[in-house]
């Protein structure tokens, strides 16, 4: 038995998203049924449905920034109760047994984590994401959203928040550290807020100065345009850490030149194209070029608690479902301030 729920799905790599219905499985002993209230639009949703990262099982319901309320729990569930404010991010399952899962790095599960949409779940069905009214998720992949953060502003934390928190934390953003954030979009604006709350000196490197006022208000100390070549000479050798959130291929080697000796540039942006790196830009300063994918479940809960403690939510524009396609175009045009969030009560 399954339950039919309203959703918005992409029909193909080049078709607009449209209303549909999908089936959700019955609540098993370890499952939680969530009434979804809000779902963020991540650039990864767009990369995925447009086929940037390879073929997809259409029709596909995207959405991995899910915030809602627990409507039902299975008989064995201990972590969540009916009425709890909860979230779901980019994964809904993993093997739970490999060394990465047991270390709390479920996103790097050696058997492959189960993505929130477009993935084959353990029961053989294809997962469908958060642009829908309800979802059933195994309790271990459901996060608690602390009081104090609105569910709408919390939704983007489940991907944009953890994806930036994790490398900022791991690479030691904090007092006395100079951190640059490349790209002021959904991930970028969260990186600015979180790095600022961690106590780092934060610089935004954006294509232009048109969002400068916002960047400074969000917590940046400095703001530069990468379209201005002088930026790269003025800031040469100055950052301990650069977080690159850009969704397109950029000239990584030029940015590596902005790092101190021993500095690191961490890529979270995931363009379809390769990012070539000039070895001289690395060896000339004992620099690192790294990558990072979301964060594990324990770290995601830690991030949510950190955000609540520091009064951090995403800066959002809440939209009805029939504006999803327009929102995609605006994200692609770097015209997002700073995350679109779907009000799922408008889905059907
Ligand atoms: P977004 O809201 O579209 O932000 C990306 C920003 O990059 C834009 O706002 C823009 O900022 C800048 N940008 C866009 N095109 C550019 C270009 N051609 N040249 C230079 N700068 C450009 O996207 P997002 O949701 O933050 O996602 C960003 C990337 O991270 C995507 O590739 C997404 O798939 C990836 N992602 C990765 C993970 C992970 O686990 N690693 C998780 C989530 C998302 P300015 O206007 O300020 O220049
Ligand atoms: Zn995402």
Tab-separated table of C-alpha atoms and ligand atoms in Angstrom:
chain	number	residue	atom	x	y	z
A	1	UNK	CA	0.000	0.000	0.000
A	2	UNK	CA	1.095	3.546	-0.700
A	3	UNK	CA	-0.333	7.030	-0.301
A	4	UNK	CA	-0.779	9.411	-3.233
A	5	UNK	CA	0.534	12.949	-2.627
A	6	UNK	CA	0.842	16.149	-4.648
A	7	UNK	CA	4.208	17.093	-6.131
A	8	UNK	CA	5.976	19.016	-8.888
A	9	UNK	CA	8.074	16.991	-11.290
A	10	UNK	CA	10.478	17.529	-14.129
A	11	UNK	CA	9.352	15.490	-17.176
A	12	UNK	CA	12.697	15.510	-19.007
A	13	UNK	CA	16.043	17.318	-19.209
A	14	UNK	CA	14.524	20.174	-21.208
A	15	UNK	CA	10.877	20.300	-20.101
A	16	UNK	CA	9.333	22.623	-17.518
A	17	UNK	CA	8.395	21.251	-14.120
A	18	UNK	CA	4.659	20.582	-13.773
A	19	UNK	CA	2.142	19.445	-11.134
A	20	UNK	CA	1.774	15.722	-10.641
A	21	UNK	CA	1.070	13.115	-7.981
A	22	UNK	CA	3.493	10.546	-6.596
A	23	UNK	CA	3.263	7.573	-4.256
A	24	UNK	CA	4.777	7.540	-0.764
A	25	UNK	CA	5.400	4.252	0.973
A	26	UNK	CA	3.530	3.276	4.113
A	27	UNK	CA	5.216	4.199	7.364
A	28	UNK	CA	7.438	1.269	8.362
A	29	UNK	CA	8.613	0.556	11.930
A	30	UNK	CA	11.629	2.901	11.608
A	31	UNK	CA	10.004	5.494	9.340
A	32	UNK	CA	8.792	9.026	9.910
A	33	UNK	CA	6.013	10.601	7.804
A	34	UNK	CA	6.698	14.296	7.365
A	35	UNK	CA	4.159	16.872	6.281
A	36	UNK	CA	6.450	19.098	4.224
A	37	UNK	CA	5.900	22.827	4.750
A	38	UNK	CA	8.781	24.298	2.744
A	39	UNK	CA	11.309	23.061	0.192
A	40	UNK	CA	14.320	25.085	-0.912
A	41	UNK	CA	15.455	25.291	-4.534
A	42	UNK	CA	19.134	24.346	-4.726
A	43	UNK	CA	21.206	24.854	-7.874
A	44	UNK	CA	21.868	21.109	-7.641
A	45	UNK	CA	18.160	20.537	-8.384
A	46	UNK	CA	18.669	22.438	-11.623
A	47	UNK	CA	21.933	20.659	-12.523
A	48	UNK	CA	20.207	17.336	-11.878
A	49	UNK	CA	16.921	17.800	-13.731
A	50	UNK	CA	18.706	19.396	-16.697
A	51	UNK	CA	20.982	16.366	-16.967
A	52	UNK	CA	24.243	18.245	-16.210
A	53	UNK	CA	25.387	15.341	-14.037
A	54	UNK	CA	24.127	12.530	-16.255
A	55	UNK	CA	20.852	10.865	-17.237
A	56	UNK	CA	17.974	10.856	-14.727
A	57	UNK	CA	14.923	8.685	-14.086
A	58	UNK	CA	12.105	11.021	-15.241
A	59	UNK	CA	9.574	12.127	-14.177
A	60	UNK	CA	11.702	13.386	-11.297
A	61	UNK	CA	10.585	15.368	-8.248
A	62	UNK	CA	13.579	17.412	-7.053
A	63	UNK	CA	14.072	18.994	-3.633
A	64	UNK	CA	16.562	18.181	-0.886
A	65	UNK	CA	16.067	21.135	1.419
A	66	UNK	CA	12.999	19.906	3.248
A	67	UNK	CA	11.417	21.383	6.369
A	68	UNK	CA	8.156	20.236	7.914
A	69	UNK	CA	6.371	18.633	10.807
A	70	UNK	CA	6.207	14.972	11.832
A	71	UNK	CA	2.714	13.613	11.048
A	72	UNK	CA	3.218	9.943	11.965
A	73	UNK	CA	5.975	7.713	13.325
A	74	UNK	CA	6.597	3.980	13.012
A	75	UNK	CA	6.298	1.641	15.984
A	76	UNK	CA	10.073	1.469	16.625
A	77	UNK	CA	10.879	5.155	16.138
A	78	UNK	CA	12.638	6.736	19.121
A	79	UNK	CA	14.279	9.885	17.718
A	80	UNK	CA	11.183	11.839	16.637
A	81	UNK	CA	7.575	12.349	17.746
A	82	UNK	CA	4.399	13.536	16.057
A	83	UNK	CA	4.413	17.342	15.912
A	84	UNK	CA	8.226	17.724	15.921
A	85	UNK	CA	9.723	20.321	13.570
A	86	UNK	CA	12.086	18.384	11.336
A	87	UNK	CA	14.206	18.566	8.224
A	88	UNK	CA	15.601	16.264	5.554
A	89	UNK	CA	18.619	17.073	3.402
A	90	UNK	CA	20.328	15.438	0.441
A	91	UNK	CA	20.248	11.832	1.626
A	92	UNK	CA	17.573	9.515	2.975
A	93	UNK	CA	19.561	6.348	3.648
A	94	UNK	CA	22.990	4.686	3.665
A	95	UNK	CA	24.369	1.265	4.615
A	96	UNK	CA	24.946	2.330	8.221
A	97	UNK	CA	27.766	-0.183	8.604
A	98	UNK	CA	30.808	0.891	6.597
A	99	UNK	CA	33.629	2.872	8.175
A	100	UNK	CA	32.329	6.154	6.776
A	101	UNK	CA	28.754	5.607	7.966
A	102	UNK	CA	29.916	4.572	11.439
A	103	UNK	CA	32.110	7.697	11.556
A	104	UNK	CA	29.049	9.866	10.820
A	105	UNK	CA	30.115	10.526	7.224
A	106	UNK	CA	27.061	8.886	5.662
A	107	UNK	CA	27.410	11.093	2.587
A	108	UNK	CA	30.539	9.088	1.731
A	109	UNK	CA	28.937	5.683	2.413
A	110	UNK	CA	31.099	3.033	0.730
A	111	UNK	CA	28.011	1.366	-0.696
A	112	UNK	CA	26.683	4.733	-1.865
A	113	UNK	CA	24.275	6.885	0.100
A	114	UNK	CA	20.694	7.042	-1.130
A	115	UNK	CA	20.001	10.507	-2.494
A	116	UNK	CA	16.724	12.209	-1.601
A	117	UNK	CA	15.620	12.079	-5.244
A	118	UNK	CA	16.542	10.202	-8.388
A	119	UNK	CA	18.272	7.409	-6.454
A	120	UNK	CA	17.376	3.761	-6.031
A	121	UNK	CA	16.242	3.221	-2.450
A	122	UNK	CA	16.988	0.053	-0.487
A	123	UNK	CA	13.506	-1.265	-1.423
A	124	UNK	CA	14.261	-0.831	-5.137
A	125	UNK	CA	11.996	2.182	-5.701
A	126	UNK	CA	13.260	5.484	-7.108
A	127	UNK	CA	13.378	8.256	-4.501
A	128	UNK	CA	11.361	11.433	-5.098
A	129	UNK	CA	12.248	14.709	-3.400
A	130	UNK	CA	10.845	17.580	-1.447
A	131	UNK	CA	8.775	19.500	-3.993
A	132	UNK	CA	5.854	17.544	-2.567
A	133	UNK	CA	3.441	17.654	0.343
A	134	UNK	CA	4.668	14.593	2.271
A	135	UNK	CA	7.674	12.318	2.465
A	136	UNK	CA	8.455	9.104	4.350
A	137	UNK	CA	12.052	8.867	5.583
A	138	UNK	CA	13.872	6.449	7.873
A	139	UNK	CA	14.257	8.155	11.268
A	140	UNK	CA	18.080	8.274	11.221
A	141	UNK	CA	18.016	10.684	8.270
A	142	UNK	CA	15.532	13.086	9.815
A	143	UNK	CA	17.020	16.108	11.597
A	144	UNK	CA	15.485	18.152	14.383
A	145	UNK	CA	14.963	21.833	13.570
A	146	UNK	CA	15.522	23.864	16.741
A	147	UNK	CA	12.939	26.348	17.965
A	148	UNK	CA	13.892	29.857	16.972
A	149	UNK	CA	14.473	29.196	13.266
A	150	UNK	CA	11.356	29.493	11.090
A	151	UNK	CA	10.738	26.390	8.987
A	152	UNK	CA	10.936	28.490	5.810
A	153	UNK	CA	14.347	29.965	6.670
A	154	UNK	CA	15.505	26.581	8.001
A	155	UNK	CA	14.826	24.591	4.828
A	156	UNK	CA	17.945	25.826	2.956
A	157	UNK	CA	20.137	24.938	5.924
A	158	UNK	CA	19.584	21.260	5.081
A	159	UNK	CA	21.801	21.614	1.992
A	160	UNK	CA	23.233	25.128	1.575
A	161	UNK	CA	23.837	25.400	5.332
A	162	UNK	CA	25.585	22.083	5.904
A	163	UNK	CA	27.539	22.203	2.628
A	164	UNK	CA	29.227	25.421	3.738
A	165	UNK	CA	29.346	24.756	7.497
A	166	UNK	CA	31.216	21.473	7.016
A	167	UNK	CA	34.312	22.786	5.168
A	168	UNK	CA	34.360	26.025	7.204
A	169	UNK	CA	34.449	23.939	10.372
A	170	UNK	CA	36.902	21.328	9.084
A	171	UNK	CA	39.359	23.883	7.663
A	172	UNK	CA	39.270	25.954	10.851
A	173	UNK	CA	37.391	29.144	9.988
A	174	UNK	CA	37.468	31.226	13.161
A	175	UNK	CA	39.043	34.232	14.849
A	176	UNK	CA	42.259	35.346	13.159
A	177	UNK	CA	41.438	33.494	9.915
A	178	UNK	CA	40.767	35.200	6.603
A	179	UNK	CA	38.079	33.411	4.622
A	180	UNK	CA	36.944	34.251	1.096
A	181	UNK	CA	33.621	33.094	-0.334
A	182	UNK	CA	33.397	32.919	-4.122
A	183	UNK	CA	29.848	33.492	-5.447
A	184	UNK	CA	27.050	35.093	-3.419
A	185	UNK	CA	24.136	32.774	-4.165
A	186	UNK	CA	22.356	30.208	-1.998
A	187	UNK	CA	25.479	28.477	-0.700
A	188	UNK	CA	27.586	31.627	-0.761
A	189	UNK	CA	25.289	33.670	1.441
A	190	UNK	CA	25.153	30.844	3.991
A	191	UNK	CA	28.959	30.607	3.922
A	192	UNK	CA	29.176	34.333	4.684
A	193	UNK	CA	26.749	34.117	7.609
A	194	UNK	CA	28.337	30.998	9.091
A	195	UNK	CA	31.979	32.078	8.639
A	196	UNK	CA	31.129	35.426	10.228
A	197	UNK	CA	29.438	33.670	13.170
A	198	UNK	CA	32.527	31.468	13.570
A	199	UNK	CA	34.561	34.651	14.015
A	200	UNK	CA	36.499	34.698	10.739
A	201	UNK	CA	37.262	37.815	8.679
A	202	UNK	CA	35.087	37.287	5.611
A	203	UNK	CA	35.535	38.539	2.043
A	204	UNK	CA	33.029	38.007	-0.753
A	205	UNK	CA	34.395	37.509	-4.260
A	206	UNK	CA	31.439	38.086	-6.569
A	207	UNK	CA	31.262	38.664	-10.308
A	208	UNK	CA	30.251	42.290	-9.755
A	209	UNK	CA	29.621	44.760	-6.943
A	210	UNK	CA	25.850	44.795	-7.411
A	211	UNK	CA	25.160	42.712	-4.268
A	212	UNK	CA	27.842	44.457	-2.162
A	213	UNK	CA	25.417	46.084	0.264
A	214	UNK	CA	23.724	42.738	0.925
A	215	UNK	CA	27.047	40.964	1.349
A	216	UNK	CA	28.215	43.416	4.005
A	217	UNK	CA	24.850	43.214	5.779
A	218	UNK	CA	25.000	39.391	5.775
A	219	UNK	CA	28.307	39.533	7.654
A	220	UNK	CA	31.114	40.057	5.130
A	221	UNK	CA	33.910	42.455	6.096
A	222	UNK	CA	35.047	43.069	2.508
A	223	UNK	CA	33.561	42.690	-0.969
A	224	UNK	CA	35.376	42.541	-4.316
A	225	UNK	CA	34.378	42.054	-7.938
A	226	UNK	CA	36.174	39.238	-9.749
A	227	UNK	CA	35.439	40.973	-13.069
A	228	UNK	CA	38.011	43.576	-11.977
A	229	UNK	CA	41.516	42.225	-12.634
A	230	UNK	CA	42.938	44.470	-9.922
A	231	UNK	CA	41.145	42.264	-7.356
A	232	UNK	CA	43.571	39.443	-8.110
A	233	UNK	CA	46.697	41.589	-7.614
A	234	UNK	CA	45.411	43.445	-4.580
A	235	UNK	CA	44.354	40.271	-2.736
A	236	UNK	CA	47.257	38.007	-3.814
A	237	UNK	CA	48.439	35.741	-0.973
A	238	UNK	CA	45.856	36.930	1.545
A	239	UNK	CA	43.347	34.162	2.408
A	240	UNK	CA	43.746	31.153	4.689
A	241	UNK	CA	40.669	29.543	3.194
A	242	UNK	CA	38.609	30.049	0.055
A	243	UNK	CA	35.197	28.387	-0.290
A	244	UNK	CA	34.191	28.230	-3.950
A	245	UNK	CA	30.417	27.994	-4.342
A	246	UNK	CA	30.226	28.835	-8.044
A	247	UNK	CA	27.962	26.612	-10.135
A	248	UNK	CA	30.035	27.150	-13.305
A	249	UNK	CA	33.689	26.487	-14.141
A	250	UNK	CA	35.940	29.314	-12.945
A	251	UNK	CA	39.692	29.876	-13.316
A	252	UNK	CA	40.713	27.975	-10.183
A	253	UNK	CA	44.402	28.764	-10.612
A	254	UNK	CA	43.736	32.506	-10.464
A	255	UNK	CA	41.919	32.037	-7.153
A	256	UNK	CA	44.669	29.776	-5.767
A	257	UNK	CA	46.984	32.768	-6.095
A	258	UNK	CA	44.885	34.525	-3.459
A	259	UNK	CA	45.798	31.936	-0.804
A	260	UNK	CA	48.490	32.325	1.860
A	261	UNK	CA	51.299	29.764	2.001
A	262	UNK	CA	49.582	26.591	3.235
A	263	UNK	CA	46.124	27.967	2.447
A	264	UNK	CA	43.317	25.847	1.054
A	265	UNK	CA	40.646	26.372	-1.556
A	266	UNK	CA	37.666	24.082	-1.034
A	267	UNK	CA	35.320	23.504	-3.916
A	268	UNK	CA	31.687	22.946	-3.129
A	269	UNK	CA	30.407	24.246	-6.475
A	270	UNK	CA	29.729	21.305	-8.771
A	271	UNK	CA	29.831	22.402	-12.423
A	272	UNK	CA	29.416	19.777	-15.120
A	273	UNK	CA	32.756	20.742	-16.650
A	274	UNK	CA	36.207	19.815	-15.239
A	275	UNK	CA	38.130	22.492	-13.306
A	276	UNK	CA	41.716	22.511	-14.603
A	277	UNK	CA	44.381	23.473	-12.069
A	278	UNK	CA	47.838	24.858	-12.783
A	279	UNK	CA	50.242	22.838	-10.591
A	280	UNK	CA	52.459	25.912	-10.152
A	281	UNK	CA	49.632	27.705	-8.371
A	282	UNK	CA	49.609	24.900	-5.796
A	283	UNK	CA	53.308	24.119	-5.357
A	284	UNK	CA	54.311	27.776	-5.345
A	285	UNK	CA	52.658	28.163	-1.932
A	286	UNK	CA	52.178	24.662	-0.471
A	287	UNK	CA	48.514	25.179	-1.184
A	288	UNK	CA	45.657	22.680	-1.296
A	289	UNK	CA	42.713	22.387	-3.624
A	290	UNK	CA	39.996	20.245	-2.040
A	291	UNK	CA	36.356	19.328	-2.363
A	292	UNK	CA	33.564	18.710	0.104
A	293	UNK	CA	30.094	17.211	-0.241
A	294	UNK	CA	27.260	18.230	2.127
A	295	UNK	CA	27.971	16.807	5.619
A	296	UNK	CA	27.083	13.776	7.696
A	297	UNK	CA	23.966	13.464	9.821
A	298	UNK	CA	25.622	14.269	13.188
A	299	UNK	CA	27.377	17.278	11.657
A	300	UNK	CA	24.112	18.459	10.069
A	301	UNK	CA	22.430	18.423	13.483
A	302	UNK	CA	25.460	20.272	14.902
A	303	UNK	CA	25.083	22.893	12.137
A	304	UNK	CA	21.355	23.355	12.856
A	305	UNK	CA	22.108	23.849	16.555
A	306	UNK	CA	24.935	26.272	15.693
A	307	UNK	CA	22.588	28.275	13.454
A	308	UNK	CA	19.910	28.419	16.153
A	309	UNK	CA	22.468	29.554	18.718
A	310	UNK	CA	23.722	32.296	16.381
A	311	UNK	CA	20.280	33.252	15.128
A	312	UNK	CA	21.091	32.229	11.553
A	313	UNK	CA	18.535	31.309	8.935
A	314	UNK	CA	18.685	31.571	5.172
A	315	UNK	CA	17.649	34.804	3.480
A	316	UNK	CA	14.744	33.598	1.388
A	317	UNK	CA	12.115	34.445	-1.175
A	318	UNK	CA	9.085	32.217	-0.577
A	319	UNK	CA	7.301	31.286	-3.809
A	320	UNK	CA	4.189	29.324	-4.800
A	321	UNK	CA	4.656	26.153	-6.827
A	322	UNK	CA	3.642	27.773	-10.119
A	323	UNK	CA	6.716	30.030	-9.899
A	324	UNK	CA	9.229	27.160	-9.736
A	325	UNK	CA	10.177	27.383	-13.423
A	326	UNK	CA	10.651	31.165	-13.196
A	327	UNK	CA	12.779	30.669	-10.093
A	328	UNK	CA	14.997	28.201	-11.995
A	329	UNK	CA	15.610	30.829	-14.697
A	330	UNK	CA	16.442	33.426	-12.081
A	331	UNK	CA	18.902	31.112	-10.307
A	332	UNK	CA	20.585	30.390	-13.644
A	333	UNK	CA	20.895	34.142	-14.215
A	334	UNK	CA	22.511	34.620	-10.733
A	335	UNK	CA	19.375	36.591	-9.819
A	336	UNK	CA	18.593	34.968	-6.474
A	337	UNK	CA	18.529	36.755	-3.123
A	338	UNK	CA	19.419	34.358	-1.713
A	339	UNK	CA	17.336	31.189	-1.805
A	340	UNK	CA	13.960	30.417	-3.339
A	341	UNK	CA	11.793	28.365	-1.008
A	342	UNK	CA	8.587	26.696	-2.183
A	343	UNK	CA	5.500	26.976	0.021
A	344	UNK	CA	4.328	23.394	-0.385
A	345	UNK	CA	0.731	24.250	0.561
A	346	UNK	CA	0.484	25.569	-3.023
A	347	UNK	CA	1.366	22.223	-4.616
A	348	UNK	CA	-2.051	20.841	-5.265
B	1	LIG	P1	23.418	29.656	-6.838
B	1	LIG	O1	22.436	30.115	-5.808
B	1	LIG	O2	23.065	29.736	-8.265
B	1	LIG	O3	24.794	30.431	-6.551
B	1	LIG	C1	25.915	30.298	-7.379
B	1	LIG	C2	26.600	31.661	-7.486
B	1	LIG	O4	27.777	31.488	-8.266
B	1	LIG	C3	25.796	32.716	-8.210
B	1	LIG	O5	24.882	33.385	-7.402
B	1	LIG	C4	26.892	33.647	-8.700
B	1	LIG	O6	27.309	34.502	-7.632
B	1	LIG	C5	28.048	32.684	-8.995
B	1	LIG	N1	28.118	32.358	-10.420
B	1	LIG	C6	27.160	31.756	-11.186
B	1	LIG	N2	27.594	31.594	-12.451
B	1	LIG	C7	28.849	32.105	-12.483
B	1	LIG	C8	29.842	32.220	-13.507
B	1	LIG	N3	29.610	31.783	-14.757
B	1	LIG	N4	31.037	32.780	-13.182
B	1	LIG	C9	31.273	33.210	-11.926
B	1	LIG	N5	30.375	33.139	-10.936
B	1	LIG	C10	29.187	32.592	-11.211
B	1	LIG	O7	23.778	28.105	-6.581
B	1	LIG	P2	23.875	27.306	-5.206
B	1	LIG	O8	22.570	26.646	-4.957
B	1	LIG	O9	24.518	28.150	-4.194
B	1	LIG	O10	24.862	26.130	-5.650
B	1	LIG	C11	26.178	26.451	-6.070
B	1	LIG	C12	26.897	25.218	-6.580
B	1	LIG	O11	27.132	24.317	-5.484
B	1	LIG	C13	26.118	24.408	-7.600
B	1	LIG	O12	27.022	23.916	-8.558
B	1	LIG	C14	25.541	23.272	-6.782
B	1	LIG	O13	25.256	22.131	-7.519
B	1	LIG	C15	26.677	23.026	-5.833
B	1	LIG	N6	26.316	22.324	-4.612
B	1	LIG	C16	27.231	21.476	-4.118
B	1	LIG	C17	26.997	20.826	-2.931
B	1	LIG	C18	28.036	19.954	-2.341
B	1	LIG	O14	27.700	19.093	-1.523
B	1	LIG	N7	29.284	20.144	-2.671
B	1	LIG	C19	25.780	21.025	-2.261
B	1	LIG	C20	24.878	21.931	-2.790
B	1	LIG	C21	25.145	22.581	-3.971
B	1	LIG	P3	27.753	36.043	-7.909
B	1	LIG	O15	26.592	36.663	-8.635
B	1	LIG	O16	27.947	36.564	-6.532
B	1	LIG	O17	29.002	36.028	-8.700
B	2	LIG	ZN1	21.562	21.253	-2.570
